[in-house]
Amino acid sequence: MDLYEKLLSGEEKLALVGLGYVGMPIAVAFAKKIKVVGFDLNAAKIEQYRNGVDPTREVGDDAIRETAVEFTADPAKLREAKFHIVAVPTPVNDDHTPDLTPVEGASRILGQNLTKGSVVVFESTVYPGVTEDICVPILEKESGLKCGVDFKIGYSPERINPGDKVHRLETIVKIVSGMDAETLDTVAKVYELVVAAGVHRAESIKVAEAAKVIENSQRDINIAFMNELSIIFHKMGIDTKSVLEAAGTKWNFLHFAPGLVGGHCIGVDPYYLTYKAEELGYHSQIILSGRRINDDMGKYVAECLVKELIANDLPVKHARVAILGFTFKENCPDTRNTKVIDIYRELGEYGIVPVVVDPEADADEAKRLYGIEFSGMEDVRDMDAVIIAVSHREFENFTPADIAGFFNPAHRTKVFVDLKGIFNKDDYQAPDFDYWRL
């Protein structure tokens, strides 16, 4: 009986290392089919899961209460499993170089609890070569086992889209890879248990790593192009969204939109690829140009807002400005690597301390990471300007009267920035509004 069959029979378990926005939904999905150990170093998070609370809101509290996942913060429990999936973050340092600390740490913990006959699959987004050149030596050193003899490895990049209830683990084709044909077959069959959309068998681990890192690099470059167009059209006095709607009538036009690019994938993965390219003597031109544009958009938005205040004879220093939305994307509580913070900090350079409201965001996380305390919607009154930075469902329901009620009634013109263009600009015409969007 091979490992796949032993998993099906309940003789062996699958372990998930890292129970965040990616790892937890994977663990819950597999627990419907086989025995699963869900491990995370964060004991407080584990306690939430055990109490039936889903802090990520990816699957919901009901699913957590009903799941058969054995949640634990005890690394020794990993010894009970033979198929391991590592799903930890891979952020970048302040200088935009890869921070492999989480994946290296996870490899050490797993290596210390690895048993013979195991298969280890990494899901963390990395540059080609990390799995085999960095993670494997750590696993071997900590376990005393030999890769290819005592245990096997694979790579299957995560494609979960946080906050998206349509494109889920089960509905997105899963790239899988293994160090040899036998491992690839095992990894593919295990993931096929939960991925209804099927799997794509990559010819090597490095190919799978490269495929993942270019997916987000491609999207990053396309959004950077849209952001550059937005800057140009703004100078021309042309509405960018109207231009894109017109151009989008052509069958082969690519539908991207300008915006802030944050989060753990699109704003991070390109730096992994360009870092490896630099090591090999090639300096990226297109990829890094796109990154520079996207990294500067928060500053650009703040500068535009200040110009709008001046144009409407409103004092800049100590202006009352509301920022609605702080997460890195809509309908998601995650504030890590949000680019809204760039708007907040840049406005601070002008003597403005914005009122930040986000009913979706993890308030404790925002306080810990950025030192920001959220206000309630009831505090958004008598404003000199309002920025809707994230298109949460709660904000999409605002009427023009609702928006108008946020402003100081003494102002003849209300400075309103609708970054994502979620409202009809015709409802916010001059002289009542000075409406602007990317």
Short mmCIF file of N, CA and C in Angstrom, two decimals, residues 51-146:
data_model
loop_
_atom_site.label_atom_id
_atom_site.label_comp_id
_atom_site.label_asym_id
_atom_site.label_seq_id
_atom_site.Cartn_x
_atom_site.Cartn_y
_atom_site.Cartn_z
N ASN A 51 -11.79 27.04 19.18
CA ASN A 51 -13.05 27.60 19.69
C ASN A 51 -14.05 27.88 18.57
N GLY A 52 -13.72 27.44 17.36
CA GLY A 52 -14.65 27.61 16.26
C GLY A 52 -14.68 28.99 15.66
N VAL A 53 -13.58 29.72 15.77
CA VAL A 53 -13.51 31.08 15.22
C VAL A 53 -12.53 31.12 14.05
N ASP A 54 -12.98 31.70 12.94
CA ASP A 54 -12.13 31.85 11.76
C ASP A 54 -11.70 33.32 11.64
N PRO A 55 -10.52 33.67 12.15
CA PRO A 55 -10.08 35.07 12.10
C PRO A 55 -9.79 35.55 10.68
N THR A 56 -9.56 34.63 9.76
CA THR A 56 -9.27 35.01 8.37
C THR A 56 -10.55 35.24 7.56
N ARG A 57 -11.68 34.70 8.06
CA ARG A 57 -12.97 34.76 7.37
C ARG A 57 -12.95 34.08 6.00
N GLU A 58 -11.98 33.20 5.79
CA GLU A 58 -11.87 32.52 4.50
C GLU A 58 -12.89 31.40 4.36
N VAL A 59 -13.14 30.65 5.42
CA VAL A 59 -14.12 29.56 5.34
C VAL A 59 -15.30 29.79 6.26
N GLY A 60 -15.14 30.68 7.25
CA GLY A 60 -16.24 30.99 8.16
C GLY A 60 -16.20 30.18 9.44
N ASP A 61 -16.83 30.71 10.48
CA ASP A 61 -16.82 30.06 11.80
C ASP A 61 -17.50 28.69 11.77
N ASP A 62 -18.58 28.55 11.02
CA ASP A 62 -19.29 27.27 10.98
C ASP A 62 -18.39 26.16 10.48
N ALA A 63 -17.63 26.46 9.42
CA ALA A 63 -16.73 25.45 8.84
C ALA A 63 -15.63 25.07 9.82
N ILE A 64 -15.16 26.04 10.59
CA ILE A 64 -14.12 25.75 11.59
C ILE A 64 -14.68 24.89 12.71
N ARG A 65 -15.89 25.19 13.13
CA ARG A 65 -16.52 24.40 14.20
C ARG A 65 -16.75 22.95 13.77
N GLU A 66 -17.07 22.78 12.49
CA GLU A 66 -17.43 21.45 12.00
C GLU A 66 -16.25 20.63 11.50
N THR A 67 -15.11 21.26 11.26
CA THR A 67 -13.98 20.56 10.66
C THR A 67 -13.38 19.52 11.60
N ALA A 68 -12.77 18.51 10.99
CA ALA A 68 -12.11 17.45 11.75
C ALA A 68 -10.61 17.71 11.89
N VAL A 69 -10.15 18.88 11.44
CA VAL A 69 -8.73 19.20 11.56
C VAL A 69 -8.31 19.18 13.03
N GLU A 70 -7.18 18.56 13.30
CA GLU A 70 -6.63 18.53 14.65
C GLU A 70 -5.68 19.72 14.78
N PHE A 71 -6.18 20.83 15.30
CA PHE A 71 -5.39 22.05 15.41
C PHE A 71 -4.41 21.95 16.57
N THR A 72 -3.15 22.34 16.32
CA THR A 72 -2.14 22.22 17.37
C THR A 72 -1.01 23.24 17.18
N ALA A 73 -0.41 23.63 18.30
CA ALA A 73 0.79 24.47 18.27
C ALA A 73 2.00 23.66 18.75
N ASP A 74 1.81 22.35 18.87
CA ASP A 74 2.86 21.44 19.33
C ASP A 74 3.56 20.82 18.12
N PRO A 75 4.82 21.16 17.86
CA PRO A 75 5.53 20.62 16.69
C PRO A 75 5.64 19.10 16.70
N ALA A 76 5.65 18.50 17.87
CA ALA A 76 5.79 17.04 17.97
C ALA A 76 4.64 16.30 17.28
N LYS A 77 3.47 16.98 17.15
CA LYS A 77 2.33 16.35 16.49
C LYS A 77 2.60 16.10 15.01
N LEU A 78 3.59 16.81 14.45
CA LEU A 78 3.92 16.62 13.03
C LEU A 78 4.48 15.22 12.78
N ARG A 79 4.98 14.58 13.82
CA ARG A 79 5.54 13.23 13.67
C ARG A 79 4.47 12.20 13.35
N GLU A 80 3.22 12.59 13.59
CA GLU A 80 2.12 11.66 13.31
C GLU A 80 1.74 11.65 11.83
N ALA A 81 2.29 12.58 11.06
CA ALA A 81 1.91 12.70 9.65
C ALA A 81 3.04 12.25 8.73
N LYS A 82 2.65 11.83 7.52
CA LYS A 82 3.62 11.41 6.52
C LYS A 82 3.60 12.30 5.28
N PHE A 83 2.51 13.03 5.07
CA PHE A 83 2.42 13.94 3.94
C PHE A 83 2.31 15.35 4.52
N HIS A 84 3.31 16.19 4.24
CA HIS A 84 3.38 17.52 4.85
C HIS A 84 3.26 18.61 3.80
N ILE A 85 2.43 19.60 4.06
CA ILE A 85 2.30 20.78 3.20
C ILE A 85 2.74 22.00 3.99
N VAL A 86 3.70 22.73 3.46
CA VAL A 86 4.22 23.93 4.12
C VAL A 86 3.63 25.15 3.42
N ALA A 87 2.85 25.93 4.17
CA ALA A 87 2.19 27.11 3.60
C ALA A 87 2.41 28.31 4.52
N VAL A 88 3.64 28.82 4.50
CA VAL A 88 3.97 29.98 5.33
C VAL A 88 4.28 31.17 4.42
N PRO A 89 4.20 32.39 4.95
CA PRO A 89 4.44 33.57 4.11
C PRO A 89 5.88 33.66 3.63
N THR A 90 6.07 34.33 2.50
CA THR A 90 7.42 34.64 2.01
C THR A 90 7.45 36.13 1.68
N PRO A 91 7.66 36.97 2.69
CA PRO A 91 7.67 38.42 2.48
C PRO A 91 9.00 38.92 1.94
N VAL A 92 9.13 40.23 1.83
CA VAL A 92 10.40 40.84 1.45
C VAL A 92 10.87 41.76 2.58
N ASN A 93 12.17 41.98 2.63
CA ASN A 93 12.75 42.90 3.60
C ASN A 93 12.52 44.35 3.14
N ASP A 94 12.93 45.30 3.96
CA ASP A 94 12.75 46.70 3.62
C ASP A 94 13.49 47.09 2.35
N ASP A 95 14.58 46.38 2.05
CA ASP A 95 15.34 46.67 0.83
C ASP A 95 14.85 45.86 -0.36
N HIS A 96 13.69 45.21 -0.20
CA HIS A 96 13.01 44.45 -1.26
C HIS A 96 13.71 43.14 -1.62
N THR A 97 14.64 42.68 -0.77
CA THR A 97 15.22 41.36 -0.97
C THR A 97 14.34 40.32 -0.29
N PRO A 98 14.34 39.08 -0.79
CA PRO A 98 13.48 38.05 -0.19
C PRO A 98 13.79 37.80 1.27
N ASP A 99 12.75 37.68 2.06
CA ASP A 99 12.88 37.30 3.47
C ASP A 99 12.42 35.84 3.59
N LEU A 100 13.39 34.95 3.60
CA LEU A 100 13.08 33.52 3.65
C LEU A 100 13.00 32.98 5.07
N THR A 101 13.02 33.89 6.04
CA THR A 101 12.98 33.47 7.45
C THR A 101 11.80 32.54 7.76
N PRO A 102 10.57 32.87 7.34
CA PRO A 102 9.45 31.97 7.68
C PRO A 102 9.58 30.58 7.08
N VAL A 103 9.97 30.50 5.81
CA VAL A 103 10.06 29.18 5.17
C VAL A 103 11.25 28.40 5.70
N GLU A 104 12.33 29.10 6.06
CA GLU A 104 13.47 28.42 6.67
C GLU A 104 13.11 27.92 8.07
N GLY A 105 12.39 28.75 8.81
CA GLY A 105 11.97 28.34 10.15
C GLY A 105 11.03 27.15 10.12
N ALA A 106 10.10 27.17 9.16
CA ALA A 106 9.16 26.06 9.03
C ALA A 106 9.91 24.78 8.64
N SER A 107 10.93 24.92 7.81
CA SER A 107 11.73 23.76 7.40
C SER A 107 12.48 23.17 8.59
N ARG A 108 12.96 24.03 9.47
CA ARG A 108 13.67 23.54 10.66
C ARG A 108 12.72 22.76 11.58
N ILE A 109 11.59 23.36 11.85
CA ILE A 109 10.62 22.70 12.73
C ILE A 109 10.17 21.37 12.14
N LEU A 110 9.88 21.38 10.84
CA LEU A 110 9.43 20.15 10.20
C LEU A 110 10.55 19.12 10.17
N GLY A 111 11.77 19.59 9.88
CA GLY A 111 12.91 18.67 9.85
C GLY A 111 13.12 17.97 11.19
N GLN A 112 12.92 18.70 12.27
CA GLN A 112 13.09 18.12 13.61
C GLN A 112 12.03 17.08 13.93
N ASN A 113 10.98 17.04 13.14
CA ASN A 113 9.88 16.11 13.41
C ASN A 113 9.54 15.24 12.19
N LEU A 114 10.47 15.17 11.25
CA LEU A 114 10.25 14.41 10.02
C LEU A 114 10.57 12.93 10.23
N THR A 115 9.75 12.07 9.67
CA THR A 115 9.97 10.63 9.78
C THR A 115 10.22 10.01 8.41
N LYS A 116 10.83 8.86 8.40
CA LYS A 116 11.13 8.17 7.14
C LYS A 116 9.86 7.87 6.36
N GLY A 117 9.96 8.00 5.05
CA GLY A 117 8.83 7.71 4.17
C GLY A 117 7.91 8.89 3.94
N SER A 118 8.30 10.06 4.44
CA SER A 118 7.45 11.24 4.31
C SER A 118 7.60 11.92 2.94
N VAL A 119 6.57 12.67 2.57
CA VAL A 119 6.61 13.56 1.40
C VAL A 119 6.34 14.97 1.90
N VAL A 120 7.21 15.90 1.52
CA VAL A 120 7.07 17.30 1.94
C VAL A 120 6.80 18.16 0.71
N VAL A 121 5.70 18.89 0.73
CA VAL A 121 5.33 19.76 -0.38
C VAL A 121 5.30 21.20 0.11
N PHE A 122 6.06 22.05 -0.57
CA PHE A 122 6.06 23.48 -0.23
C PHE A 122 5.07 24.22 -1.12
N GLU A 123 4.31 25.15 -0.50
CA GLU A 123 3.36 25.97 -1.25
C GLU A 123 3.77 27.44 -1.27
N SER A 124 4.69 27.82 -0.41
CA SER A 124 5.11 29.21 -0.31
C SER A 124 5.72 29.70 -1.62
N THR A 125 5.37 30.93 -2.02
CA THR A 125 5.89 31.49 -3.26
C THR A 125 7.35 31.86 -3.10
N VAL A 126 8.19 31.31 -3.96
CA VAL A 126 9.64 31.53 -3.88
C VAL A 126 10.22 31.66 -5.29
N TYR A 127 11.48 32.04 -5.38
CA TYR A 127 12.13 32.04 -6.69
C TYR A 127 12.63 30.63 -7.01
N PRO A 128 12.81 30.31 -8.28
CA PRO A 128 13.24 28.95 -8.65
C PRO A 128 14.53 28.55 -7.95
N GLY A 129 14.49 27.40 -7.29
CA GLY A 129 15.66 26.87 -6.62
C GLY A 129 15.57 26.84 -5.12
N VAL A 130 14.66 27.61 -4.54
CA VAL A 130 14.58 27.69 -3.07
C VAL A 130 14.24 26.34 -2.45
N THR A 131 13.26 25.65 -3.01
CA THR A 131 12.83 24.37 -2.43
C THR A 131 13.98 23.39 -2.34
N GLU A 132 14.71 23.22 -3.45
CA GLU A 132 15.77 22.20 -3.51
C GLU A 132 17.09 22.68 -2.91
N ASP A 133 17.40 23.97 -3.08
CA ASP A 133 18.72 24.46 -2.67
C ASP A 133 18.77 25.00 -1.25
N ILE A 134 17.62 25.43 -0.71
CA ILE A 134 17.60 26.02 0.63
C ILE A 134 16.81 25.17 1.62
N CYS A 135 15.60 24.75 1.22
CA CYS A 135 14.74 24.01 2.16
C CYS A 135 15.22 22.58 2.39
N VAL A 136 15.61 21.90 1.32
CA VAL A 136 16.04 20.50 1.46
C VAL A 136 17.24 20.36 2.39
N PRO A 137 18.31 21.16 2.25
CA PRO A 137 19.45 21.02 3.18
C PRO A 137 19.05 21.22 4.64
N ILE A 138 18.10 22.13 4.89
CA ILE A 138 17.63 22.34 6.27
C ILE A 138 16.90 21.11 6.77
N LEU A 139 16.01 20.56 5.93
CA LEU A 139 15.27 19.35 6.31
C LEU A 139 16.24 18.21 6.61
N GLU A 140 17.25 18.05 5.77
CA GLU A 140 18.23 16.96 5.96
C GLU A 140 19.04 17.16 7.24
N LYS A 141 19.49 18.39 7.46
CA LYS A 141 20.30 18.66 8.64
C LYS A 141 19.53 18.42 9.93
N GLU A 142 18.30 18.90 9.98
CA GLU A 142 17.50 18.80 11.21
C GLU A 142 16.98 17.39 11.47
N SER A 143 16.74 16.64 10.40
CA SER A 143 16.15 15.30 10.55
C SER A 143 17.19 14.19 10.59
N GLY A 144 18.36 14.45 10.00
CA GLY A 144 19.35 13.38 9.87
C GLY A 144 18.98 12.40 8.76
N LEU A 145 17.95 12.75 7.99
CA LEU A 145 17.49 11.90 6.90
C LEU A 145 18.02 12.40 5.56
N LYS A 146 17.99 11.55 4.55
CA LYS A 146 18.50 11.90 3.22
C LYS A 146 17.35 12.06 2.24
#
